[in-house]
């Protein structure tokens, strides 16, 4: 187990095999998530969870072998009024609360209440993403919140898809976020949750201008980084993959006071710079490094590099070698 400011991690892999089930049930189940938990699989049991506490919401990623969970009446009396949006990333699940039962699978979601008893059955290994928010907060932005409880949210829900990708990208950066940035991203997540559930008209307008824009920009930037070395990387190809217009992508970057072209250039130059100071790339020609970073014109690359770093690529590589030379 690992704890930090706003972060908790649990993994049975770090426990002796004989203790895994008991610690999972007692520590993670009853103490952390306030659930009665039972393994139902015949194979080796495994569970891992990462929980991130942000302003006004808690995000958790859970992967586990087949199991059954229950929030009993006694556990539900802990005073929490949180509403929890559960998004299944893989596997299948059946959840129940009161007289309602919902079956859902990959990329689908269900909203339930922590204030009432309920439970879920996972007959296969699962990967789960949950987002818990105060009922008070959600009722301010979602019309008729009780009508949304224990209703299947389809994988075709665009806001749900955007929310899922945005949160998964955020989880990679959580440990390095300042408190101020956590507060901003928390607002974005709340916006997307509200849209996925059916935000009021006023909340929808706010969300489209804030949460959706932030999520779209992060998704586009992640796509650029994943395809940075491709020489055919273009704003038109990005727009097609994300189902938005090139003009909208330009607007997203303008909101950050930059452009698509400048962002791509900056990331490619940074990639070359990292390689030049990394001893593992000492045997590579600079032109090869530049080409593999996505540059097709070496004259343009050299000019852009000197303008960005006030030095030539050869100067940067030489400077990176001097400490070793001096030590020798």
PDB file of N, CA, C and O in Angstrom, residues 228-286:
ATOM      1  N   UNK A 228       4.068  11.805 -32.821  1.00  0.00           N
ATOM      2  CA  UNK A 228       5.000  12.906 -33.060  1.00  0.00           C
ATOM      3  C   UNK A 228       6.020  12.589 -34.143  1.00  0.00           C
ATOM      4  O   UNK A 228       6.425  13.473 -34.909  1.00  0.00           O
ATOM      5  N   UNK A 229       6.458  11.351 -34.240  1.00  0.00           N
ATOM      6  CA  UNK A 229       7.526  11.000 -35.179  1.00  0.00           C
ATOM      7  C   UNK A 229       7.018  10.794 -36.604  1.00  0.00           C
ATOM      8  O   UNK A 229       7.816  10.615 -37.518  1.00  0.00           O
ATOM      9  N   UNK A 230       5.698  10.823 -36.775  1.00  0.00           N
ATOM     10  CA  UNK A 230       5.149  10.613 -38.116  1.00  0.00           C
ATOM     11  C   UNK A 230       5.302  11.874 -38.955  1.00  0.00           C
ATOM     12  O   UNK A 230       4.942  12.968 -38.527  1.00  0.00           O
ATOM     13  N   UNK A 231       5.816  11.712 -40.154  1.00  0.00           N
ATOM     14  CA  UNK A 231       6.013  12.858 -41.031  1.00  0.00           C
ATOM     15  C   UNK A 231       4.706  13.342 -41.652  1.00  0.00           C
ATOM     16  O   UNK A 231       4.650  14.453 -42.179  1.00  0.00           O
ATOM     17  N   UNK A 232       3.666  12.508 -41.591  1.00  0.00           N
ATOM     18  CA  UNK A 232       2.375  12.912 -42.149  1.00  0.00           C
ATOM     19  C   UNK A 232       1.419  13.436 -41.079  1.00  0.00           C
ATOM     20  O   UNK A 232       0.215  13.566 -41.331  1.00  0.00           O
ATOM     21  N   UNK A 233       1.949  13.745 -39.895  1.00  0.00           N
ATOM     22  CA  UNK A 233       1.119  14.318 -38.835  1.00  0.00           C
ATOM     23  C   UNK A 233       0.571  15.662 -39.310  1.00  0.00           C
ATOM     24  O   UNK A 233       1.327  16.555 -39.679  1.00  0.00           O
ATOM     25  N   UNK A 234      -0.734  15.798 -39.282  1.00  0.00           N
ATOM     26  CA  UNK A 234      -1.347  17.037 -39.769  1.00  0.00           C
ATOM     27  C   UNK A 234      -2.586  17.355 -38.950  1.00  0.00           C
ATOM     28  O   UNK A 234      -3.184  16.479 -38.311  1.00  0.00           O
ATOM     29  N   UNK A 235      -2.984  18.599 -38.984  1.00  0.00           N
ATOM     30  CA  UNK A 235      -4.166  19.021 -38.247  1.00  0.00           C
ATOM     31  C   UNK A 235      -5.422  18.401 -38.862  1.00  0.00           C
ATOM     32  O   UNK A 235      -6.394  18.099 -38.155  1.00  0.00           O
ATOM     33  N   UNK A 236      -5.403  18.141 -40.158  1.00  0.00           N
ATOM     34  CA  UNK A 236      -6.553  17.517 -40.807  1.00  0.00           C
ATOM     35  C   UNK A 236      -6.715  16.069 -40.348  1.00  0.00           C
ATOM     36  O   UNK A 236      -7.839  15.612 -40.077  1.00  0.00           O
ATOM     37  N   UNK A 237      -5.600  15.342 -40.227  1.00  0.00           N
ATOM     38  CA  UNK A 237      -5.664  13.953 -39.772  1.00  0.00           C
ATOM     39  C   UNK A 237      -6.134  13.889 -38.319  1.00  0.00           C
ATOM     40  O   UNK A 237      -6.931  13.025 -37.946  1.00  0.00           O
ATOM     41  N   UNK A 238      -5.643  14.811 -37.493  1.00  0.00           N
ATOM     42  CA  UNK A 238      -6.079  14.867 -36.095  1.00  0.00           C
ATOM     43  C   UNK A 238      -7.577  15.122 -36.008  1.00  0.00           C
ATOM     44  O   UNK A 238      -8.301  14.462 -35.257  1.00  0.00           O
ATOM     45  N   UNK A 239      -8.037  16.095 -36.760  1.00  0.00           N
ATOM     46  CA  UNK A 239      -9.452  16.452 -36.732  1.00  0.00           C
ATOM     47  C   UNK A 239     -10.318  15.263 -37.123  1.00  0.00           C
ATOM     48  O   UNK A 239     -11.357  15.005 -36.509  1.00  0.00           O
ATOM     49  N   UNK A 240      -9.882  14.511 -38.122  1.00  0.00           N
ATOM     50  CA  UNK A 240     -10.642  13.354 -38.573  1.00  0.00           C
ATOM     51  C   UNK A 240     -10.708  12.288 -37.494  1.00  0.00           C
ATOM     52  O   UNK A 240     -11.770  11.705 -37.241  1.00  0.00           O
ATOM     53  N   UNK A 241      -9.581  12.043 -36.817  1.00  0.00           N
ATOM     54  CA  UNK A 241      -9.558  11.016 -35.774  1.00  0.00           C
ATOM     55  C   UNK A 241     -10.433  11.376 -34.588  1.00  0.00           C
ATOM     56  O   UNK A 241     -11.004  10.502 -33.930  1.00  0.00           O
ATOM     57  N   UNK A 242     -10.548  12.668 -34.285  1.00  0.00           N
ATOM     58  CA  UNK A 242     -11.299  13.100 -33.104  1.00  0.00           C
ATOM     59  C   UNK A 242     -12.717  13.556 -33.421  1.00  0.00           C
ATOM     60  O   UNK A 242     -13.457  13.945 -32.517  1.00  0.00           O
ATOM     61  N   UNK A 243     -13.086  13.517 -34.691  1.00  0.00           N
ATOM     62  CA  UNK A 243     -14.439  13.885 -35.071  1.00  0.00           C
ATOM     63  C   UNK A 243     -14.755  15.359 -34.869  1.00  0.00           C
ATOM     64  O   UNK A 243     -15.902  15.716 -34.565  1.00  0.00           O
ATOM     65  N   UNK A 244     -13.745  16.210 -35.025  1.00  0.00           N
ATOM     66  CA  UNK A 244     -13.939  17.650 -34.897  1.00  0.00           C
ATOM     67  C   UNK A 244     -13.293  18.333 -36.108  1.00  0.00           C
ATOM     68  O   UNK A 244     -12.632  17.678 -36.913  1.00  0.00           O
ATOM     69  N   UNK A 245     -13.470  19.622 -36.228  1.00  0.00           N
ATOM     70  CA  UNK A 245     -12.955  20.325 -37.399  1.00  0.00           C
ATOM     71  C   UNK A 245     -11.546  20.861 -37.135  1.00  0.00           C
ATOM     72  O   UNK A 245     -11.178  21.139 -35.992  1.00  0.00           O
ATOM     73  N   UNK A 246     -10.753  21.033 -38.194  1.00  0.00           N
ATOM     74  CA  UNK A 246      -9.436  21.662 -38.033  1.00  0.00           C
ATOM     75  C   UNK A 246      -9.550  23.053 -37.402  1.00  0.00           C
ATOM     76  O   UNK A 246      -8.692  23.441 -36.598  1.00  0.00           O
ATOM     77  N   UNK A 247     -10.598  23.759 -37.748  1.00  0.00           N
ATOM     78  CA  UNK A 247     -10.785  25.102 -37.172  1.00  0.00           C
ATOM     79  C   UNK A 247     -10.952  25.031 -35.664  1.00  0.00           C
ATOM     80  O   UNK A 247     -10.419  25.868 -34.933  1.00  0.00           O
ATOM     81  N   UNK A 248     -11.702  24.012 -35.183  1.00  0.00           N
ATOM     82  CA  UNK A 248     -11.902  23.868 -33.747  1.00  0.00           C
ATOM     83  C   UNK A 248     -10.576  23.554 -33.047  1.00  0.00           C
ATOM     84  O   UNK A 248     -10.300  24.059 -31.958  1.00  0.00           O
ATOM     85  N   UNK A 249      -9.728  22.718 -33.672  1.00  0.00           N
ATOM     86  CA  UNK A 249      -8.422  22.424 -33.085  1.00  0.00           C
ATOM     87  C   UNK A 249      -7.586  23.689 -32.984  1.00  0.00           C
ATOM     88  O   UNK A 249      -6.918  23.934 -31.977  1.00  0.00           O
ATOM     89  N   UNK A 250      -7.620  24.514 -34.020  1.00  0.00           N
ATOM     90  CA  UNK A 250      -6.883  25.790 -33.971  1.00  0.00           C
ATOM     91  C   UNK A 250      -7.386  26.657 -32.816  1.00  0.00           C
ATOM     92  O   UNK A 250      -6.598  27.294 -32.113  1.00  0.00           O
ATOM     93  N   UNK A 251      -8.705  26.658 -32.614  1.00  0.00           N
ATOM     94  CA  UNK A 251      -9.289  27.435 -31.521  1.00  0.00           C
ATOM     95  C   UNK A 251      -8.832  26.909 -30.161  1.00  0.00           C
ATOM     96  O   UNK A 251      -8.556  27.690 -29.246  1.00  0.00           O
ATOM     97  N   UNK A 252      -8.732  25.584 -30.039  1.00  0.00           N
ATOM     98  CA  UNK A 252      -8.261  24.990 -28.782  1.00  0.00           C
ATOM     99  C   UNK A 252      -6.853  25.473 -28.441  1.00  0.00           C
ATOM    100  O   UNK A 252      -6.565  25.836 -27.296  1.00  0.00           O
ATOM    101  N   UNK A 253      -5.978  25.471 -29.417  1.00  0.00           N
ATOM    102  CA  UNK A 253      -4.608  25.913 -29.164  1.00  0.00           C
ATOM    103  C   UNK A 253      -4.532  27.418 -28.939  1.00  0.00           C
ATOM    104  O   UNK A 253      -3.711  27.891 -28.138  1.00  0.00           O
ATOM    105  N   UNK A 254      -5.377  28.164 -29.613  1.00  0.00           N
ATOM    106  CA  UNK A 254      -5.407  29.612 -29.391  1.00  0.00           C
ATOM    107  C   UNK A 254      -5.795  29.946 -27.961  1.00  0.00           C
ATOM    108  O   UNK A 254      -5.313  30.928 -27.387  1.00  0.00           O
ATOM    109  N   UNK A 255      -6.651  29.113 -27.350  1.00  0.00           N
ATOM    110  CA  UNK A 255      -7.051  29.352 -25.954  1.00  0.00           C
ATOM    111  C   UNK A 255      -5.866  29.194 -25.002  1.00  0.00           C
ATOM    112  O   UNK A 255      -5.888  29.691 -23.878  1.00  0.00           O
ATOM    113  N   UNK A 256      -4.808  28.499 -25.469  1.00  0.00           N
ATOM    114  CA  UNK A 256      -3.579  28.344 -24.686  1.00  0.00           C
ATOM    115  C   UNK A 256      -2.494  29.302 -25.167  1.00  0.00           C
ATOM    116  O   UNK A 256      -1.335  29.164 -24.800  1.00  0.00           O
ATOM    117  N   UNK A 257      -2.885  30.227 -26.016  1.00  0.00           N
ATOM    118  CA  UNK A 257      -1.976  31.231 -26.581  1.00  0.00           C
ATOM    119  C   UNK A 257      -0.818  30.593 -27.339  1.00  0.00           C
ATOM    120  O   UNK A 257       0.346  30.998 -27.230  1.00  0.00           O
ATOM    121  N   UNK A 258      -1.146  29.566 -28.106  1.00  0.00           N
ATOM    122  CA  UNK A 258      -0.167  28.935 -28.982  1.00  0.00           C
ATOM    123  C   UNK A 258      -0.901  28.461 -30.226  1.00  0.00           C
ATOM    124  O   UNK A 258      -2.071  28.786 -30.429  1.00  0.00           O
ATOM    125  N   UNK A 259      -0.210  27.729 -31.080  1.00  0.00           N
ATOM    126  CA  UNK A 259      -0.819  27.176 -32.293  1.00  0.00           C
ATOM    127  C   UNK A 259      -0.473  25.698 -32.394  1.00  0.00           C
ATOM    128  O   UNK A 259       0.449  25.202 -31.730  1.00  0.00           O
ATOM    129  N   UNK A 260      -1.213  24.994 -33.234  1.00  0.00           N
ATOM    130  CA  UNK A 260      -0.918  23.584 -33.495  1.00  0.00           C
ATOM    131  C   UNK A 260       0.525  23.430 -33.984  1.00  0.00           C
ATOM    132  O   UNK A 260       1.279  22.580 -33.499  1.00  0.00           O
ATOM    133  N   UNK A 261       0.915  24.260 -34.928  1.00  0.00           N
ATOM    134  CA  UNK A 261       2.261  24.168 -35.509  1.00  0.00           C
ATOM    135  C   UNK A 261       3.337  24.395 -34.460  1.00  0.00           C
ATOM    136  O   UNK A 261       4.330  23.653 -34.395  1.00  0.00           O
ATOM    137  N   UNK A 262       3.156  25.411 -33.623  1.00  0.00           N
ATOM    138  CA  UNK A 262       4.160  25.703 -32.594  1.00  0.00           C
ATOM    139  C   UNK A 262       4.233  24.585 -31.551  1.00  0.00           C
ATOM    140  O   UNK A 262       5.318  24.267 -31.054  1.00  0.00           O
ATOM    141  N   UNK A 263       3.090  23.988 -31.212  1.00  0.00           N
ATOM    142  CA  UNK A 263       3.093  22.894 -30.237  1.00  0.00           C
ATOM    143  C   UNK A 263       3.855  21.697 -30.786  1.00  0.00           C
ATOM    144  O   UNK A 263       4.700  21.112 -30.098  1.00  0.00           O
ATOM    145  N   UNK A 264       3.572  21.327 -32.036  1.00  0.00           N
ATOM    146  CA  UNK A 264       4.259  20.187 -32.647  1.00  0.00           C
ATOM    147  C   UNK A 264       5.761  20.467 -32.742  1.00  0.00           C
ATOM    148  O   UNK A 264       6.595  19.614 -32.396  1.00  0.00           O
ATOM    149  N   UNK A 265       6.107  21.670 -33.197  1.00  0.00           N
ATOM    150  CA  UNK A 265       7.518  22.028 -33.322  1.00  0.00           C
ATOM    151  C   UNK A 265       8.215  21.958 -31.960  1.00  0.00           C
ATOM    152  O   UNK A 265       9.308  21.392 -31.832  1.00  0.00           O
ATOM    153  N   UNK A 266       7.606  22.527 -30.936  1.00  0.00           N
ATOM    154  CA  UNK A 266       8.207  22.525 -29.609  1.00  0.00           C
ATOM    155  C   UNK A 266       8.422  21.129 -29.078  1.00  0.00           C
ATOM    156  O   UNK A 266       9.472  20.827 -28.475  1.00  0.00           O
ATOM    157  N   UNK A 267       7.464  20.245 -29.290  1.00  0.00           N
ATOM    158  CA  UNK A 267       7.594  18.869 -28.810  1.00  0.00           C
ATOM    159  C   UNK A 267       8.668  18.109 -29.576  1.00  0.00           C
ATOM    160  O   UNK A 267       9.427  17.321 -28.991  1.00  0.00           O
ATOM    161  N   UNK A 268       8.776  18.351 -30.868  1.00  0.00           N
ATOM    162  CA  UNK A 268       9.811  17.677 -31.656  1.00  0.00           C
ATOM    163  C   UNK A 268      11.195  18.175 -31.282  1.00  0.00           C
ATOM    164  O   UNK A 268      12.149  17.385 -31.154  1.00  0.00           O
ATOM    165  N   UNK A 269      11.332  19.476 -31.083  1.00  0.00           N
ATOM    166  CA  UNK A 269      12.631  20.019 -30.673  1.00  0.00           C
ATOM    167  C   UNK A 269      13.028  19.485 -29.294  1.00  0.00           C
ATOM    168  O   UNK A 269      14.196  19.150 -29.063  1.00  0.00           O
ATOM    169  N   UNK A 270      12.066  19.411 -28.396  1.00  0.00           N
ATOM    170  CA  UNK A 270      12.359  18.882 -27.059  1.00  0.00           C
ATOM    171  C   UNK A 270      12.791  17.429 -27.130  1.00  0.00           C
ATOM    172  O   UNK A 270      13.677  16.988 -26.382  1.00  0.00           O
ATOM    173  N   UNK A 271      12.186  16.674 -28.029  1.00  0.00           N
ATOM    174  CA  UNK A 271      12.559  15.268 -28.198  1.00  0.00           C
ATOM    175  C   UNK A 271      13.997  15.153 -28.693  1.00  0.00           C
ATOM    176  O   UNK A 271      14.776  14.329 -28.180  1.00  0.00           O
ATOM    177  N   UNK A 272      14.369  15.974 -29.675  1.00  0.00           N
ATOM    178  CA  UNK A 272      15.743  15.963 -30.173  1.00  0.00           C
ATOM    179  C   UNK A 272      16.712  16.359 -29.062  1.00  0.00           C
ATOM    180  O   UNK A 272      17.759  15.727 -28.873  1.00  0.00           O
ATOM    181  N   UNK A 273      16.368  17.405 -28.308  1.00  0.00           N
ATOM    182  CA  UNK A 273      17.238  17.876 -27.231  1.00  0.00           C
ATOM    183  C   UNK A 273      17.483  16.765 -26.209  1.00  0.00           C
ATOM    184  O   UNK A 273      18.624  16.556 -25.761  1.00  0.00           O
ATOM    185  N   UNK A 274      16.428  16.041 -25.824  1.00  0.00           N
ATOM    186  CA  UNK A 274      16.589  14.944 -24.858  1.00  0.00           C
ATOM    187  C   UNK A 274      17.531  13.877 -25.394  1.00  0.00           C
ATOM    188  O   UNK A 274      18.346  13.326 -24.639  1.00  0.00           O
ATOM    189  N   UNK A 275      17.434  13.580 -26.674  1.00  0.00           N
ATOM    190  CA  UNK A 275      18.305  12.572 -27.272  1.00  0.00           C
ATOM    191  C   UNK A 275      19.757  13.038 -27.316  1.00  0.00           C
ATOM    192  O   UNK A 275      20.689  12.240 -27.101  1.00  0.00           O
ATOM    193  N   UNK A 276      19.970  14.318 -27.591  1.00  0.00           N
ATOM    194  CA  UNK A 276      21.333  14.841 -27.710  1.00  0.00           C
ATOM    195  C   UNK A 276      22.091  14.801 -26.387  1.00  0.00           C
ATOM    196  O   UNK A 276      23.316  14.662 -26.373  1.00  0.00           O
ATOM    197  N   UNK A 277      21.393  14.922 -25.283  1.00  0.00           N
ATOM    198  CA  UNK A 277      22.075  14.896 -23.977  1.00  0.00           C
ATOM    199  C   UNK A 277      22.006  13.512 -23.341  1.00  0.00           C
ATOM    200  O   UNK A 277      22.512  13.317 -22.230  1.00  0.00           O
ATOM    201  N   UNK A 278      21.414  12.544 -24.019  1.00  0.00           N
ATOM    202  CA  UNK A 278      21.302  11.184 -23.503  1.00  0.00           C
ATOM    203  C   UNK A 278      22.448  10.343 -24.065  1.00  0.00           C
ATOM    204  O   UNK A 278      22.554  10.174 -25.286  1.00  0.00           O
ATOM    205  N   UNK A 279      23.313   9.798 -23.216  1.00  0.00           N
ATOM    206  CA  UNK A 279      24.452   8.999 -23.698  1.00  0.00           C
ATOM    207  C   UNK A 279      24.044   7.818 -24.565  1.00  0.00           C
ATOM    208  O   UNK A 279      24.833   7.359 -25.402  1.00  0.00           O
ATOM    209  N   UNK A 280      22.828   7.329 -24.416  1.00  0.00           N
ATOM    210  CA  UNK A 280      22.394   6.187 -25.218  1.00  0.00           C
ATOM    211  C   UNK A 280      22.287   6.518 -26.699  1.00  0.00           C
ATOM    212  O   UNK A 280      22.275   5.617 -27.544  1.00  0.00           O
ATOM    213  N   UNK A 281      22.219   7.821 -27.036  1.00  0.00           N
ATOM    214  CA  UNK A 281      22.101   8.231 -28.431  1.00  0.00           C
ATOM    215  C   UNK A 281      23.397   8.845 -28.956  1.00  0.00           C
ATOM    216  O   UNK A 281      23.401   9.478 -30.006  1.00  0.00           O
ATOM    217  N   UNK A 282      24.501   8.638 -28.218  1.00  0.00           N
ATOM    218  CA  UNK A 282      25.773   9.264 -28.603  1.00  0.00           C
ATOM    219  C   UNK A 282      26.258   8.795 -29.972  1.00  0.00           C
ATOM    220  O   UNK A 282      26.946   9.530 -30.685  1.00  0.00           O
ATOM    221  N   UNK A 283      25.905   7.576 -30.360  1.00  0.00           N
ATOM    222  CA  UNK A 283      26.370   7.053 -31.638  1.00  0.00           C
ATOM    223  C   UNK A 283      25.474   7.392 -32.813  1.00  0.00           C
ATOM    224  O   UNK A 283      25.784   7.031 -33.958  1.00  0.00           O
ATOM    225  N   UNK A 284      24.397   8.101 -32.570  1.00  0.00           N
ATOM    226  CA  UNK A 284      23.463   8.458 -33.641  1.00  0.00           C
ATOM    227  C   UNK A 284      23.860   9.789 -34.269  1.00  0.00           C
ATOM    228  O   UNK A 284      24.226  10.732 -33.562  1.00  0.00           O
ATOM    229  N   UNK A 285      23.778   9.873 -35.599  1.00  0.00           N
ATOM    230  CA  UNK A 285      23.986  11.149 -36.268  1.00  0.00           C
ATOM    231  C   UNK A 285      22.849  12.095 -35.891  1.00  0.00           C
ATOM    232  O   UNK A 285      21.698  11.674 -35.708  1.00  0.00           O
ATOM    233  N   UNK A 286      23.171  13.380 -35.791  1.00  0.00           N
ATOM    234  CA  UNK A 286      22.158  14.373 -35.440  1.00  0.00           C
ATOM    235  C   UNK A 286      21.050  14.397 -36.477  1.00  0.00           C
ATOM    236  O   UNK A 286      19.863  14.521 -36.144  1.00  0.00           O
TER     237      UNK A 286
END
